[in-house]
Amino acid sequence: MNPEMNNHYREIILGVGENPEREGLLDTPKRAAKAMQYLCNGYHKSLEEVVNGALFESDNDEMVIVRDIELYSLCEHHMLPFIGKAHVAYIPTGKVLGLSKVARIVDMFARRLQIQENLTKQIADAIQQVTNAAGVAVVIEAKHMCMMMRGVEKQNSVMTSSVMLGAFRESCNTRHEFLQLIGRGK
């Protein structure tokens, strides 16, 4: 545990006009610091550790998609949550990635202070790096608390970001197939 971080949360409580000695707030600095460390645990992981050798020989050269991977991240501008789902696809070239590793790669990057646009690219680049795929596609759809709870207060807005690499960028048909399979193509 980080005592310095606990003290910072205590100062925040004071700064908003509350009494950190109030019964309900006595352990809040410690709990908040622990929660923040958990929410940002992606900084302590590497791609190599996350993949852990789970790359397997395969003759498959057809699109592999993992849809609706829930993600929770913190916006780097306000440190408020954004919550959504990622859809990740790749076209193998002799090796496939263990299924859970796709979700773990999403989590590793989501568990950092982020903007959604960078998160989308980081996931795509990591999948490409690990698999050497013929193409990678990532679409993220998320609701941002910084837009819902403050500022313009738009409750139903959803941000969509995408990154297309290789065959997904070069081929309209490949991109269209992916978007249709995740329910976004027309």
GROMACS .gro file of C-alpha atoms in nm:
model
  186
    1MET     CA    1   0.000   0.000   0.000
    2ASN     CA    2   0.113   0.353  -0.071
    3PRO     CA    3   0.087   0.582   0.238
    4GLU     CA    4   0.163   0.887   0.025
    5MET     CA    5  -0.133   0.809  -0.201
    6ASN     CA    6  -0.355   0.766   0.109
    7ASN     CA    7  -0.252   1.116   0.222
    8HIS     CA    8  -0.337   1.260  -0.119
    9TYR     CA    9  -0.687   1.114  -0.101
   10ARG     CA   10  -0.725   1.254   0.251
   11GLU     CA   11  -0.634   1.597   0.111
   12ILE     CA   12  -0.892   1.556  -0.166
   13ILE     CA   13  -1.159   1.480   0.095
   14LEU     CA   14  -1.059   1.796   0.282
   15GLY     CA   15  -1.052   1.990  -0.046
   16VAL     CA   16  -1.412   1.909  -0.130
   17GLY     CA   17  -1.519   2.033   0.213
   18GLU     CA   18  -1.563   1.702   0.396
   19ASN     CA   19  -1.424   1.582   0.724
   20PRO     CA   20  -1.187   1.286   0.673
   21GLU     CA   21  -1.231   1.203   1.044
   22ARG     CA   22  -1.603   1.138   0.999
   23GLU     CA   23  -1.685   0.772   1.069
   24GLY     CA   24  -1.786   0.688   0.712
   25LEU     CA   25  -1.469   0.845   0.571
   26LEU     CA   26  -1.207   0.716   0.815
   27ASP     CA   27  -1.080   0.440   0.585
   28THR     CA   28  -1.178   0.605   0.257
   29PRO     CA   29  -0.829   0.736   0.169
   30LYS     CA   30  -0.687   0.384   0.205
   31ARG     CA   31  -0.974   0.226   0.009
   32ALA     CA   32  -0.957   0.491  -0.266
   33ALA     CA   33  -0.581   0.447  -0.303
   34LYS     CA   34  -0.623   0.070  -0.325
   35ALA     CA   35  -0.899   0.108  -0.585
   36MET     CA   36  -0.690   0.347  -0.795
   37GLN     CA   37  -0.395   0.108  -0.789
   38TYR     CA   38  -0.624  -0.170  -0.910
   39LEU     CA   39  -0.783   0.046  -1.181
   40CYS     CA   40  -0.436   0.138  -1.309
   41ASN     CA   41  -0.271  -0.204  -1.276
   42GLY     CA   42  -0.206  -0.213  -1.653
   43TYR     CA   43   0.110  -0.011  -1.593
   44HIS     CA   44   0.261  -0.311  -1.414
   45LYS     CA   45   0.202  -0.558  -1.698
   46SER     CA   46   0.389  -0.621  -2.019
   47LEU     CA   47   0.265  -0.771  -2.343
   48GLU     CA   48   0.503  -1.066  -2.301
   49GLU     CA   49   0.368  -1.142  -1.951
   50VAL     CA   50   0.006  -1.114  -2.063
   51VAL     CA   51   0.048  -1.339  -2.370
   52ASN     CA   52   0.269  -1.583  -2.175
   53GLY     CA   53   0.353  -1.790  -2.482
   54ALA     CA   54  -0.011  -1.865  -2.570
   55LEU     CA   55   0.046  -1.851  -2.945
   56PHE     CA   56  -0.042  -2.172  -3.126
   57GLU     CA   57   0.029  -2.315  -3.472
   58SER     CA   58  -0.277  -2.312  -3.697
   59ASP     CA   59  -0.363  -2.356  -4.064
   60ASN     CA   60  -0.654  -2.116  -4.021
   61ASP     CA   61  -0.623  -1.805  -4.235
   62GLU     CA   62  -0.983  -1.687  -4.184
   63MET     CA   63  -1.091  -1.398  -3.964
   64VAL     CA   64  -1.091  -1.457  -3.589
   65ILE     CA   65  -1.317  -1.223  -3.390
   66VAL     CA   66  -1.364  -1.173  -3.017
   67ARG     CA   67  -1.670  -0.951  -2.967
   68ASP     CA   68  -1.814  -0.761  -2.675
   69ILE     CA   69  -1.508  -0.766  -2.449
   70GLU     CA   70  -1.614  -0.542  -2.163
   71LEU     CA   71  -1.365  -0.276  -2.068
   72TYR     CA   72  -1.329  -0.026  -1.787
   73SER     CA   73  -1.083   0.258  -1.810
   74LEU     CA   74  -1.014   0.603  -1.669
   75CYS     CA   75  -1.007   0.910  -1.889
   76GLU     CA   76  -0.669   1.078  -1.856
   77HIS     CA   77  -0.823   1.426  -1.863
   78HIS     CA   78  -1.062   1.395  -1.566
   79MET     CA   79  -0.974   1.055  -1.416
   80LEU     CA   80  -1.338   0.955  -1.451
   81PRO     CA   81  -1.440   0.614  -1.584
   82PHE     CA   82  -1.528   0.524  -1.935
   83ILE     CA   83  -1.703   0.193  -1.977
   84GLY     CA   84  -1.772  -0.003  -2.290
   85LYS     CA   85  -1.681  -0.295  -2.506
   86ALA     CA   86  -1.412  -0.383  -2.755
   87HIS     CA   87  -1.445  -0.595  -3.067
   88VAL     CA   88  -1.111  -0.738  -3.183
   89ALA     CA   89  -1.040  -0.930  -3.503
   90TYR     CA   90  -0.732  -1.060  -3.678
   91ILE     CA   91  -0.647  -1.274  -3.978
   92PRO     CA   92  -0.392  -1.539  -3.874
   93THR     CA   93  -0.080  -1.620  -4.071
   94GLY     CA   94   0.017  -1.955  -3.920
   95LYS     CA   95  -0.046  -1.881  -3.552
   96VAL     CA   96  -0.350  -1.807  -3.339
   97LEU     CA   97  -0.357  -1.634  -3.003
   98GLY     CA   98  -0.512  -1.802  -2.699
   99LEU     CA   99  -0.866  -1.669  -2.667
  100SER     CA  100  -0.836  -1.525  -2.317
  101LYS     CA  101  -0.520  -1.340  -2.419
  102VAL     CA  102  -0.719  -1.108  -2.647
  103ALA     CA  103  -0.930  -0.998  -2.349
  104ARG     CA  104  -0.619  -0.970  -2.130
  105ILE     CA  105  -0.452  -0.743  -2.386
  106VAL     CA  106  -0.763  -0.521  -2.385
  107ASP     CA  107  -0.751  -0.508  -2.003
  108MET     CA  108  -0.379  -0.436  -1.987
  109PHE     CA  109  -0.419  -0.117  -2.191
  110ALA     CA  110  -0.761  -0.021  -2.049
  111ARG     CA  111  -0.622  -0.033  -1.694
  112ARG     CA  112  -0.418   0.282  -1.755
  113LEU     CA  113  -0.508   0.650  -1.773
  114GLN     CA  114  -0.629   0.669  -2.131
  115ILE     CA  115  -0.811   0.830  -2.412
  116GLN     CA  116  -1.023   0.593  -2.614
  117GLU     CA  117  -0.854   0.674  -2.944
  118ASN     CA  118  -0.512   0.570  -2.810
  119LEU     CA  119  -0.654   0.263  -2.635
  120THR     CA  120  -0.796   0.139  -2.965
  121LYS     CA  121  -0.462   0.180  -3.142
  122GLN     CA  122  -0.260   0.023  -2.860
  123ILE     CA  123  -0.477  -0.290  -2.867
  124ALA     CA  124  -0.453  -0.319  -3.247
  125ASP     CA  125  -0.076  -0.268  -3.248
  126ALA     CA  126  -0.028  -0.525  -2.971
  127ILE     CA  127  -0.236  -0.792  -3.148
  128GLN     CA  128  -0.041  -0.722  -3.467
  129GLN     CA  129   0.293  -0.743  -3.286
  130VAL     CA  130   0.210  -1.072  -3.116
  131THR     CA  131   0.039  -1.255  -3.404
  132ASN     CA  132   0.204  -1.104  -3.713
  133ALA     CA  133  -0.148  -1.121  -3.857
  134ALA     CA  134  -0.238  -1.033  -4.216
  135GLY     CA  135  -0.472  -0.775  -4.065
  136VAL     CA  136  -0.608  -0.652  -3.733
  137ALA     CA  137  -0.928  -0.462  -3.659
  138VAL     CA  138  -1.040  -0.309  -3.329
  139VAL     CA  139  -1.361  -0.121  -3.261
  140ILE     CA  140  -1.437   0.022  -2.917
  141GLU     CA  141  -1.773   0.161  -2.810
  142ALA     CA  142  -1.779   0.338  -2.474
  143LYS     CA  143  -1.973   0.574  -2.252
  144HIS     CA  144  -1.762   0.841  -2.086
  145MET     CA  145  -1.854   0.957  -1.738
  146CYS     CA  146  -1.665   1.282  -1.797
  147MET     CA  147  -1.928   1.362  -2.059
  148MET     CA  148  -2.223   1.214  -1.871
  149MET     CA  149  -2.166   1.333  -1.513
  150ARG     CA  150  -2.022   1.679  -1.580
  151GLY     CA  151  -1.977   1.925  -1.862
  152VAL     CA  152  -2.243   1.873  -2.131
  153GLU     CA  153  -2.414   1.593  -1.928
  154LYS     CA  154  -2.521   1.385  -2.229
  155GLN     CA  155  -2.647   1.056  -2.090
  156ASN     CA  156  -2.697   0.860  -2.412
  157SER     CA  157  -2.382   0.947  -2.602
  158VAL     CA  158  -2.155   0.662  -2.705
  159MET     CA  159  -1.811   0.713  -2.855
  160THR     CA  160  -1.698   0.468  -3.122
  161SER     CA  161  -1.334   0.444  -3.230
  162SER     CA  162  -1.172   0.205  -3.473
  163VAL     CA  163  -0.832   0.105  -3.597
  164MET     CA  164  -0.787  -0.109  -3.907
  165LEU     CA  165  -0.447  -0.255  -3.997
  166GLY     CA  166  -0.329  -0.461  -4.294
  167ALA     CA  167  -0.606  -0.645  -4.480
  168PHE     CA  168  -0.878  -0.464  -4.284
  169ARG     CA  169  -0.744  -0.129  -4.402
  170GLU     CA  170  -0.661  -0.235  -4.757
  171SER     CA  171  -0.974  -0.437  -4.839
  172CYS     CA  172  -1.322  -0.287  -4.823
  173ASN     CA  173  -1.468  -0.640  -4.835
  174THR     CA  174  -1.266  -0.759  -4.536
  175ARG     CA  175  -1.349  -0.447  -4.337
  176HIS     CA  176  -1.718  -0.477  -4.432
  177GLU     CA  177  -1.728  -0.845  -4.328
  178PHE     CA  178  -1.582  -0.756  -3.988
  179LEU     CA  179  -1.825  -0.469  -3.934
  180GLN     CA  180  -2.119  -0.689  -4.030
  181LEU     CA  181  -2.007  -0.968  -3.797
  182ILE     CA  182  -1.990  -0.729  -3.502
  183GLY     CA  183  -2.327  -0.582  -3.596
  184ARG     CA  184  -2.198  -0.246  -3.722
  185GLY     CA  185  -2.205  -0.296  -4.100
  186LYS     CA  186  -2.492  -0.211  -4.329
   0.00000   0.00000   0.00000
